[in-house]
GROMACS .gro file of C-alpha atoms in nm:
model
  405
    1MET     CA    1   2.159  -1.403   1.393
    2ARG     CA    2   1.879  -1.556   1.193
    3GLU     CA    3   1.751  -1.695   1.469
    4LEU     CA    4   1.740  -1.383   1.648
    5ALA     CA    5   1.590  -1.213   1.351
    6LYS     CA    6   1.318  -1.477   1.340
    7LYS     CA    7   1.251  -1.417   1.723
    8ARG     CA    8   1.194  -1.060   1.688
    9LEU     CA    9   0.995  -1.059   1.374
   10GLN     CA   10   0.776  -1.313   1.568
   11ALA     CA   11   0.719  -1.078   1.857
   12ASN     CA   12   0.675  -0.796   1.631
   13PHE     CA   13   0.392  -0.970   1.406
   14GLN     CA   14   0.181  -1.056   1.730
   15GLN     CA   15   0.210  -0.685   1.874
   16SER     CA   16   0.092  -0.586   1.558
   17ALA     CA   17  -0.185  -0.829   1.501
   18LYS     CA   18  -0.295  -0.720   1.880
   19TYR     CA   19  -0.305  -0.329   1.765
   20LEU     CA   20  -0.447  -0.415   1.412
   21ALA     CA   21  -0.729  -0.602   1.575
   22LEU     CA   22  -0.807  -0.310   1.786
   23VAL     CA   23  -0.780  -0.064   1.505
   24PHE     CA   24  -0.987  -0.235   1.227
   25ASN     CA   25  -1.300  -0.288   1.460
   26ASP     CA   26  -1.631  -0.336   1.329
   27PHE     CA   27  -1.715   0.034   1.329
   28PHE     CA   28  -1.425   0.122   1.141
   29VAL     CA   29  -1.434  -0.163   0.885
   30LEU     CA   30  -1.787  -0.081   0.815
   31ALA     CA   31  -1.671   0.271   0.771
   32LEU     CA   32  -1.382   0.177   0.517
   33ILE     CA   33  -1.619  -0.047   0.341
   34PHE     CA   34  -1.867   0.257   0.266
   35ILE     CA   35  -1.563   0.516   0.181
   36PHE     CA   36  -1.438   0.234  -0.060
   37GLY     CA   37  -1.766   0.161  -0.238
   38ALA     CA   38  -1.812   0.534  -0.261
   39VAL     CA   39  -1.466   0.610  -0.432
   40MET     CA   40  -1.533   0.314  -0.655
   41PHE     CA   41  -1.847   0.450  -0.783
   42TRP     CA   42  -1.710   0.778  -0.814
   43TYR     CA   43  -1.417   0.629  -0.999
   44ALA     CA   44  -1.676   0.434  -1.243
   45GLN     CA   45  -1.859   0.727  -1.323
   46VAL     CA   46  -1.541   0.917  -1.413
   47MET     CA   47  -1.413   0.692  -1.626
   48LYS     CA   48  -1.719   0.700  -1.855
   49VAL     CA   49  -1.670   1.057  -1.920
   50LEU     CA   50  -1.278   1.083  -1.940
   51PRO     CA   51  -1.126   1.150  -2.291
   52VAL     CA   52  -0.882   0.891  -2.422
   53LYS     CA   53  -0.501   0.948  -2.413
   54ALA     CA   54  -0.482   1.290  -2.273
   55TRP     CA   55  -0.131   1.439  -2.230
   56TYR     CA   56  -0.178   1.442  -1.844
   57TYR     CA   57  -0.257   1.092  -1.791
   58PRO     CA   58   0.105   0.967  -1.748
   59LEU     CA   59   0.150   1.241  -1.483
   60VAL     CA   60  -0.168   1.095  -1.288
   61LEU     CA   61  -0.073   0.792  -1.317
   62SER     CA   62   0.318   0.818  -1.236
   63ALA     CA   63   0.198   1.020  -0.915
   64LEU     CA   64  -0.061   0.759  -0.790
   65LEU     CA   65   0.171   0.458  -0.837
   66TRP     CA   66   0.465   0.636  -0.683
   67LEU     CA   67   0.276   0.757  -0.387
   68ALA     CA   68   0.178   0.395  -0.321
   69TYR     CA   69   0.560   0.295  -0.362
   70LEU     CA   70   0.651   0.541  -0.078
   71PRO     CA   71   0.525   0.372   0.244
   72GLY     CA   72   0.752   0.090   0.383
   73LYS     CA   73   1.040   0.173   0.581
   74LEU     CA   74   1.338  -0.069   0.672
   75VAL     CA   75   1.232  -0.292   0.945
   76THR     CA   76   1.553  -0.369   1.168
   77LEU     CA   77   1.392  -0.420   1.528
   78LEU     CA   78   1.705  -0.290   1.660
   79GLN     CA   79   1.724  -0.232   2.055
   80THR     CA   80   1.921  -0.025   2.256
   81ALA     CA   81   2.135  -0.334   2.412
   82ASP     CA   82   2.221  -0.452   2.069
   83ARG     CA   83   2.499  -0.184   2.093
   84GLN     CA   84   2.673  -0.358   2.343
   85PHE     CA   85   2.571  -0.722   2.285
   86LEU     CA   86   2.592  -0.757   1.919
   87LEU     CA   87   2.886  -0.501   1.864
   88ALA     CA   88   3.117  -0.794   1.794
   89THR     CA   89   2.882  -0.954   1.491
   90ASP     CA   90   2.926  -0.709   1.233
   91ASP     CA   91   3.083  -0.970   0.970
   92ARG     CA   92   2.741  -1.180   1.034
   93LEU     CA   93   2.502  -0.836   1.039
   94ASP     CA   94   2.352  -0.938   0.694
   95ASP     CA   95   2.234  -1.269   0.841
   96TYR     CA   96   2.027  -1.044   1.069
   97LEU     CA   97   1.910  -0.796   0.814
   98ALA     CA   98   1.825  -1.033   0.509
   99PRO     CA   99   1.515  -1.178   0.687
  100MET     CA  100   1.428  -0.794   0.826
  101ARG     CA  101   1.424  -0.682   0.452
  102ARG     CA  102   1.202  -0.946   0.325
  103TYR     CA  103   0.948  -0.852   0.600
  104SER     CA  104   0.994  -0.498   0.508
  105LEU     CA  105   0.888  -0.576   0.173
  106VAL     CA  106   0.510  -0.715   0.263
  107LEU     CA  107   0.324  -0.390   0.325
  108PRO     CA  108   0.473  -0.210  -0.009
  109ALA     CA  109   0.406  -0.529  -0.192
  110LEU     CA  110   0.018  -0.529  -0.080
  111LEU     CA  111   0.012  -0.129  -0.157
  112LEU     CA  112   0.138  -0.169  -0.508
  113VAL     CA  113  -0.100  -0.466  -0.578
  114LEU     CA  114  -0.400  -0.276  -0.437
  115ALA     CA  115  -0.283   0.061  -0.646
  116GLY     CA  116  -0.187  -0.120  -0.958
  117GLY     CA  117  -0.534  -0.298  -0.971
  118ILE     CA  118  -0.725  -0.020  -0.898
  119MET     CA  119  -0.543   0.184  -1.157
  120TYR     CA  120  -0.558  -0.073  -1.426
  121PRO     CA  121  -0.869   0.015  -1.583
  122PHE     CA  122  -0.736   0.374  -1.633
  123ALA     CA  123  -0.404   0.241  -1.771
  124SER     CA  124  -0.545   0.003  -2.050
  125LEU     CA  125  -0.855   0.189  -2.126
  126LYS     CA  126  -0.760   0.549  -2.106
  127MET     CA  127  -0.377   0.538  -2.171
  128GLY     CA  128  -0.379   0.242  -2.403
  129LEU     CA  129  -0.104   0.070  -2.238
  130SER     CA  130  -0.107  -0.341  -2.294
  131ASN     CA  131  -0.111  -0.562  -2.007
  132LEU     CA  132   0.238  -0.677  -2.053
  133ASN     CA  133   0.365  -0.285  -2.048
  134TYR     CA  134   0.155  -0.222  -1.725
  135PHE     CA  135   0.242  -0.543  -1.540
  136SER     CA  136   0.612  -0.457  -1.624
  137LEU     CA  137   0.575  -0.130  -1.483
  138VAL     CA  138   0.398  -0.244  -1.139
  139LEU     CA  139   0.682  -0.502  -1.128
  140ALA     CA  140   0.959  -0.244  -1.163
  141LEU     CA  141   0.807  -0.072  -0.896
  142PHE     CA  142   0.832  -0.365  -0.673
  143PHE     CA  143   1.203  -0.409  -0.732
  144ALA     CA  144   1.285  -0.060  -0.695
  145LYS     CA  145   1.160  -0.104  -0.346
  146VAL     CA  146   1.379  -0.428  -0.309
  147PHE     CA  147   1.680  -0.202  -0.428
  148GLU     CA  148   1.571   0.065  -0.188
  149GLN     CA  149   1.553  -0.154   0.098
  150GLY     CA  150   1.888  -0.286   0.022
  151ALA     CA  151   2.054   0.043  -0.011
  152VAL     CA  152   1.903   0.169   0.325
  153SER     CA  153   2.049  -0.152   0.494
  154ARG     CA  154   2.416  -0.061   0.364
  155SER     CA  155   2.373   0.304   0.450
  156LEU     CA  156   2.335   0.260   0.814
  157THR     CA  157   2.706   0.355   0.867
  158PHE     CA  158   2.892   0.660   0.993
  159ASP     CA  159   2.820   0.859   0.715
  160HIS     CA  160   2.459   0.920   0.803
  161ARG     CA  161   2.285   0.912   0.485
  162VAL     CA  162   1.982   0.737   0.494
  163LYS     CA  163   1.762   1.020   0.410
  164GLN     CA  164   1.982   1.146   0.121
  165VAL     CA  165   1.988   0.784  -0.029
  166THR     CA  166   1.622   0.713  -0.008
  167TRP     CA  167   1.509   1.033  -0.146
  168LEU     CA  168   1.761   1.029  -0.429
  169ILE     CA  169   1.625   0.664  -0.533
  170ARG     CA  170   1.288   0.768  -0.498
  171LEU     CA  171   1.319   1.079  -0.691
  172VAL     CA  172   1.500   0.920  -0.949
  173LEU     CA  173   1.232   0.646  -0.971
  174LEU     CA  174   0.977   0.910  -1.027
  175ALA     CA  175   1.179   1.072  -1.302
  176LEU     CA  176   1.226   0.720  -1.489
  177LEU     CA  177   0.860   0.667  -1.450
  178LEU     CA  178   0.769   0.988  -1.616
  179ALA     CA  179   1.011   0.954  -1.890
  180SER     CA  180   0.908   0.585  -1.970
  181LEU     CA  181   0.534   0.673  -1.969
  182TYR     CA  182   0.612   0.970  -2.178
  183PHE     CA  183   0.858   0.866  -2.437
  184LEU     CA  184   0.860   0.500  -2.436
  185PRO     CA  185   0.507   0.396  -2.335
  186ASN     CA  186   0.524   0.053  -2.515
  187ALA     CA  187   0.855  -0.045  -2.363
  188LEU     CA  188   0.792  -0.022  -1.986
  189TYR     CA  189   0.979  -0.354  -1.948
  190LEU     CA  190   1.289  -0.167  -2.025
  191LEU     CA  191   1.227  -0.001  -1.674
  192LEU     CA  192   1.197  -0.364  -1.535
  193ALA     CA  193   1.505  -0.485  -1.633
  194LEU     CA  194   1.686  -0.145  -1.509
  195ALA     CA  195   1.513  -0.203  -1.170
  196VAL     CA  196   1.636  -0.555  -1.169
  197ILE     CA  197   1.966  -0.505  -1.256
  198ALA     CA  198   2.011  -0.244  -0.981
  199VAL     CA  199   1.899  -0.496  -0.730
  200LEU     CA  200   2.169  -0.764  -0.852
  201ALA     CA  201   2.418  -0.464  -0.821
  202LEU     CA  202   2.351  -0.436  -0.455
  203ARG     CA  203   2.569  -0.737  -0.417
  204ALA     CA  204   2.871  -0.544  -0.527
  205TRP     CA  205   2.785  -0.273  -0.273
  206LYS     CA  206   3.071  -0.303  -0.004
  207ASN     CA  207   2.942  -0.246   0.352
  208SER     CA  208   3.117   0.033   0.555
  209ALA     CA  209   3.155   0.031   0.927
  210PHE     CA  210   2.802  -0.004   1.079
  211ASP     CA  211   2.700   0.283   1.313
  212TRP     CA  212   2.514   0.084   1.592
  213GLN     CA  213   2.358   0.414   1.741
  214TYR     CA  214   2.230   0.558   1.436
  215ALA     CA  215   2.071   0.227   1.316
  216ILE     CA  216   1.914   0.217   1.665
  217ASP     CA  217   1.773   0.568   1.635
  218TYR     CA  218   1.649   0.518   1.271
  219GLU     CA  219   1.484   0.184   1.450
  220ALA     CA  220   1.322   0.408   1.718
  221ARG     CA  221   1.206   0.675   1.454
  222ARG     CA  222   1.005   0.429   1.255
  223LYS     CA  223   0.849   0.234   1.548
  224GLU     CA  224   0.722   0.580   1.673
  225THR     CA  225   0.577   0.652   1.357
  226VAL     CA  226   0.383   0.302   1.377
  227TYR     CA  227   0.271   0.373   1.713
  228ALA     CA  228   0.131   0.699   1.636
  229GLY     CA  229  -0.078   0.530   1.370
  230PHE     CA  230  -0.203   0.303   1.623
  231ALA     CA  231  -0.253   0.565   1.868
  232LEU     CA  232  -0.516   0.735   1.662
  233PHE     CA  233  -0.754   0.458   1.737
  234THR     CA  234  -0.659   0.315   2.065
  235ASP     CA  235  -0.406   0.352   2.339
  236VAL     CA  236  -0.042   0.233   2.283
  237LYS     CA  237   0.140   0.147   2.600
  238GLU     CA  238   0.475   0.107   2.406
  239ARG     CA  239   0.463   0.456   2.287
  240GLN     CA  240   0.622   0.750   2.467
  241VAL     CA  241   0.348   1.018   2.478
  242ASN     CA  242   0.501   1.329   2.363
  243ILE     CA  243   0.327   1.645   2.550
  244LYS     CA  244   0.464   1.980   2.374
  245ARG     CA  245   0.367   2.287   2.249
  246ARG     CA  246   0.229   2.355   1.898
  247LYS     CA  247   0.291   2.697   1.799
  248TYR     CA  248   0.086   2.651   1.516
  249LEU     CA  249  -0.228   2.623   1.727
  250ASP     CA  250  -0.147   2.929   1.946
  251PHE     CA  251  -0.407   3.130   1.798
  252LEU     CA  252  -0.676   2.923   1.931
  253LEU     CA  253  -0.579   3.028   2.291
  254PRO     CA  254  -0.713   3.336   2.460
  255PRO     CA  255  -0.451   3.637   2.534
  256PHE     CA  256  -0.236   3.536   2.834
  257GLY     CA  257  -0.408   3.636   3.177
  258LYS     CA  258  -0.757   3.643   3.020
  259GLU     CA  259  -0.862   3.315   3.163
  260SER     CA  260  -0.886   3.126   3.498
  261PRO     CA  261  -0.600   2.879   3.614
  262ASN     CA  262  -0.783   2.576   3.548
  263SER     CA  263  -0.895   2.697   3.200
  264PHE     CA  264  -0.559   2.767   3.122
  265LEU     CA  265  -0.458   2.415   3.226
  266TYR     CA  266  -0.698   2.229   3.059
  267ARG     CA  267  -0.723   2.407   2.749
  268ARG     CA  268  -0.378   2.358   2.687
  269THR     CA  269  -0.395   1.998   2.780
  270LEU     CA  270  -0.652   1.952   2.493
  271LEU     CA  271  -0.409   2.086   2.234
  272ARG     CA  272  -0.083   1.965   2.354
  273ASP     CA  273  -0.168   1.629   2.468
  274PRO     CA  274  -0.183   1.379   2.161
  275GLU     CA  275  -0.427   1.153   2.322
  276TYR     CA  276  -0.690   1.447   2.345
  277LEU     CA  277  -0.570   1.630   2.028
  278ASN     CA  278  -0.581   1.321   1.811
  279LEU     CA  279  -0.918   1.213   1.926
  280LEU     CA  280  -1.073   1.561   1.849
  281ALA     CA  281  -0.899   1.558   1.509
  282ARG     CA  282  -0.986   1.201   1.416
  283MET     CA  283  -1.369   1.246   1.518
  284THR     CA  284  -1.385   1.578   1.319
  285ALA     CA  285  -1.235   1.449   0.997
  286PHE     CA  286  -1.466   1.107   1.040
  287ALA     CA  287  -1.786   1.346   1.032
  288VAL     CA  288  -1.619   1.547   0.731
  289LEU     CA  289  -1.574   1.215   0.539
  290LEU     CA  290  -1.939   1.081   0.633
  291THR     CA  291  -2.067   1.430   0.489
  292ALA     CA  292  -1.838   1.399   0.157
  293MET     CA  293  -1.992   1.046   0.106
  294ILE     CA  294  -2.348   1.096   0.192
  295GLN     CA  295  -2.418   1.420   0.089
  296ASP     CA  296  -2.762   1.445   0.196
  297PRO     CA  297  -2.856   1.693   0.461
  298VAL     CA  298  -3.088   1.496   0.684
  299TRP     CA  299  -2.865   1.192   0.710
  300SER     CA  300  -2.545   1.422   0.750
  301LEU     CA  301  -2.721   1.606   1.026
  302LEU     CA  302  -2.804   1.290   1.218
  303LEU     CA  303  -2.450   1.119   1.175
  304SER     CA  304  -2.258   1.446   1.227
  305GLY     CA  305  -2.470   1.498   1.573
  306LEU     CA  306  -2.408   1.147   1.657
  307VAL     CA  307  -2.013   1.213   1.611
  308MET     CA  308  -2.010   1.540   1.812
  309TYR     CA  309  -2.201   1.329   2.106
  310LEU     CA  310  -1.934   1.051   2.074
  311THR     CA  311  -1.666   1.366   2.078
  312VAL     CA  312  -1.778   1.515   2.370
  313TRP     CA  313  -1.815   1.152   2.566
  314GLN     CA  314  -1.480   1.048   2.505
  315LEU     CA  315  -1.313   1.387   2.575
  316LEU     CA  316  -1.494   1.383   2.936
  317PRO     CA  317  -1.190   1.224   3.118
  318LEU     CA  318  -1.007   1.536   3.040
  319GLY     CA  319  -1.179   1.647   3.379
  320GLN     CA  320  -1.005   1.396   3.570
  321LYS     CA  321  -0.666   1.439   3.401
  322TYR     CA  322  -0.498   1.583   3.729
  323ASP     CA  323  -0.706   1.405   3.998
  324GLN     CA  324  -0.407   1.222   4.110
  325ASN     CA  325  -0.151   1.464   4.057
  326ILE     CA  326  -0.043   1.618   4.391
  327MET     CA  327   0.132   1.924   4.277
  328TYR     CA  328  -0.215   2.007   4.111
  329ARG     CA  329  -0.351   2.018   4.477
  330VAL     CA  330  -0.075   2.191   4.619
  331TYR     CA  331  -0.109   2.507   4.383
  332PRO     CA  332  -0.374   2.737   4.550
  333ILE     CA  333  -0.606   2.678   4.246
  334ALA     CA  334  -0.984   2.701   4.330
  335GLN     CA  335  -1.157   2.366   4.285
  336LYS     CA  336  -1.534   2.469   4.346
  337GLU     CA  337  -1.596   2.579   4.002
  338ARG     CA  338  -1.356   2.332   3.833
  339GLY     CA  339  -1.669   2.124   3.657
  340GLN     CA  340  -1.773   2.474   3.472
  341GLU     CA  341  -1.436   2.542   3.371
  342VAL     CA  342  -1.384   2.160   3.240
  343SER     CA  343  -1.714   2.219   3.041
  344ARG     CA  344  -1.622   2.574   2.899
  345VAL     CA  345  -1.324   2.414   2.780
  346LEU     CA  346  -1.492   2.108   2.624
  347ALA     CA  347  -1.773   2.331   2.479
  348TRP     CA  348  -1.501   2.554   2.319
  349ALA     CA  349  -1.354   2.220   2.152
  350LEU     CA  350  -1.717   2.157   2.034
  351LEU     CA  351  -1.786   2.444   1.885
  352LEU     CA  352  -1.461   2.433   1.699
  353GLN     CA  353  -1.528   2.090   1.555
  354THR     CA  354  -1.890   2.245   1.472
  355GLY     CA  355  -1.733   2.516   1.277
  356LEU     CA  356  -1.494   2.298   1.073
  357ILE     CA  357  -1.788   2.057   0.984
  358ILE     CA  358  -2.023   2.325   0.854
  359ILE     CA  359  -1.754   2.505   0.659
  360PHE     CA  360  -1.701   2.150   0.482
  361TRP     CA  361  -2.118   2.100   0.488
  362LEU     CA  362  -2.173   2.430   0.305
  363ALA     CA  363  -1.836   2.412   0.057
  364ILE     CA  364  -2.027   2.086  -0.108
  365MET     CA  365  -2.362   2.158  -0.026
  366PRO     CA  366  -2.380   2.537  -0.071
  367GLY     CA  367  -2.775   2.554  -0.064
  368GLN     CA  368  -2.833   2.383   0.270
  369PHE     CA  369  -2.741   2.690   0.533
  370ALA     CA  370  -3.041   2.615   0.717
  371TRP     CA  371  -2.938   2.256   0.794
  372SER     CA  372  -2.619   2.399   0.928
  373LEU     CA  373  -2.826   2.597   1.197
  374LEU     CA  374  -2.979   2.293   1.330
  375LEU     CA  375  -2.613   2.143   1.379
  376LEU     CA  376  -2.533   2.464   1.581
  377VAL     CA  377  -2.854   2.412   1.772
  378TRP     CA  378  -2.741   2.048   1.851
  379CYS     CA  379  -2.385   2.192   1.944
  380GLY     CA  380  -2.558   2.438   2.210
  381LEU     CA  381  -2.760   2.166   2.376
  382LEU     CA  382  -2.463   1.977   2.405
  383ALA     CA  383  -2.257   2.245   2.547
  384LYS     CA  384  -2.504   2.387   2.763
  385GLY     CA  385  -2.712   2.090   2.873
  386TYR     CA  386  -2.534   1.767   2.865
  387LEU     CA  387  -2.162   1.914   2.947
  388PRO     CA  388  -2.243   2.095   3.275
  389TYR     CA  389  -2.426   1.770   3.416
  390LYS     CA  390  -2.133   1.563   3.305
  391THR     CA  391  -1.840   1.730   3.427
  392GLN     CA  392  -2.025   1.838   3.757
  393GLN     CA  393  -2.075   1.440   3.800
  394LEU     CA  394  -1.688   1.400   3.736
  395ALA     CA  395  -1.628   1.701   3.956
  396LYS     CA  396  -1.828   1.508   4.291
  397LYS     CA  397  -1.592   1.193   4.200
  398SER     CA  398  -1.249   1.345   4.249
  399ARG     CA  399  -1.019   1.174   4.442
  400TYR     CA  400  -0.903   1.446   4.658
  401LYS     CA  401  -1.247   1.599   4.736
  402LYS     CA  402  -1.290   1.745   5.124
  403ARG     CA  403  -1.459   1.528   5.328
  404LYS     CA  404  -1.728   1.623   5.595
  405LYS     CA  405  -1.627   1.558   5.925
   0.00000   0.00000   0.00000
């Protein structure tokens, strides 16, 4: 069982490394450096003016460290076939799950170290915590995560109480954090001792009958969450794309019967296919972050305009979405103006993106209304000039276009 766990962990590490190399490309790393630098500069400036030992500081520190504690579900890497081929190995299951628990602690440990390092000046200078107390606090959070992982691995039973056990531990931990910082600020090592005792008490937790299907479903949901994160930056072939109606976006759609069949189809594809919707949301959020970091109208205009162009360029394959769908050709849908209709749908998405950028722009730079009008002009140029030309080119390359005899 340990050899099986080792092989699966190695394969999972190779897969994650492949996608992480695509996610953390040069462009994204550069953006992260700018964002982190801006946040740290703001943090340093705020530290200079914050008063000492305000009543709400324990609440702020507890909330931020608790949020850093939350990520990191138990990794089991169980597969559907395990329900048949490993069913008779319940007595050796802990040999398989022990390496998985250790692997699952890597991400929480890194996040706690990062958050603990960032919050150290605030805790020591503004709250007055000693180095020993603060180190005990961060270490207690790590041992609490060890206890949570162990409790989850022992709760994959027919009771189906993993979610309840997980959130009970997290809420109790938050309550203990607040109580320790408010009432025992000089004895946080007591919280560490309590966390260590809880970890040791796991050995007395007797396992019930292991529910293989429940554990397999739990791992499938965890993997889907990871793949969804990777899919924001690159295509994930292992992920099953879930195209579904999103009722909260229905207000963006025109009334039924008020648009052409092609417009009806492409507009709903844009809002319901994660490939296109995530791209639009990701690029819009990136433009907003650039505006928040720079807060200069000239540079914000140039960079936001570049992001808008890149968004349109990456959304253009929407026009070829149904070129290989024979059923699309069977229905009596006019193809003559398909390029124009795709152009109108993409122009609508571009206008929506521009509106969100301008709203945020005016919120942080209220005196720069004239510059926001220039962003609307750029949006009009893309919608009326670039998009019709490119979509007509795509329509000419259609696989099923009629050939002249």
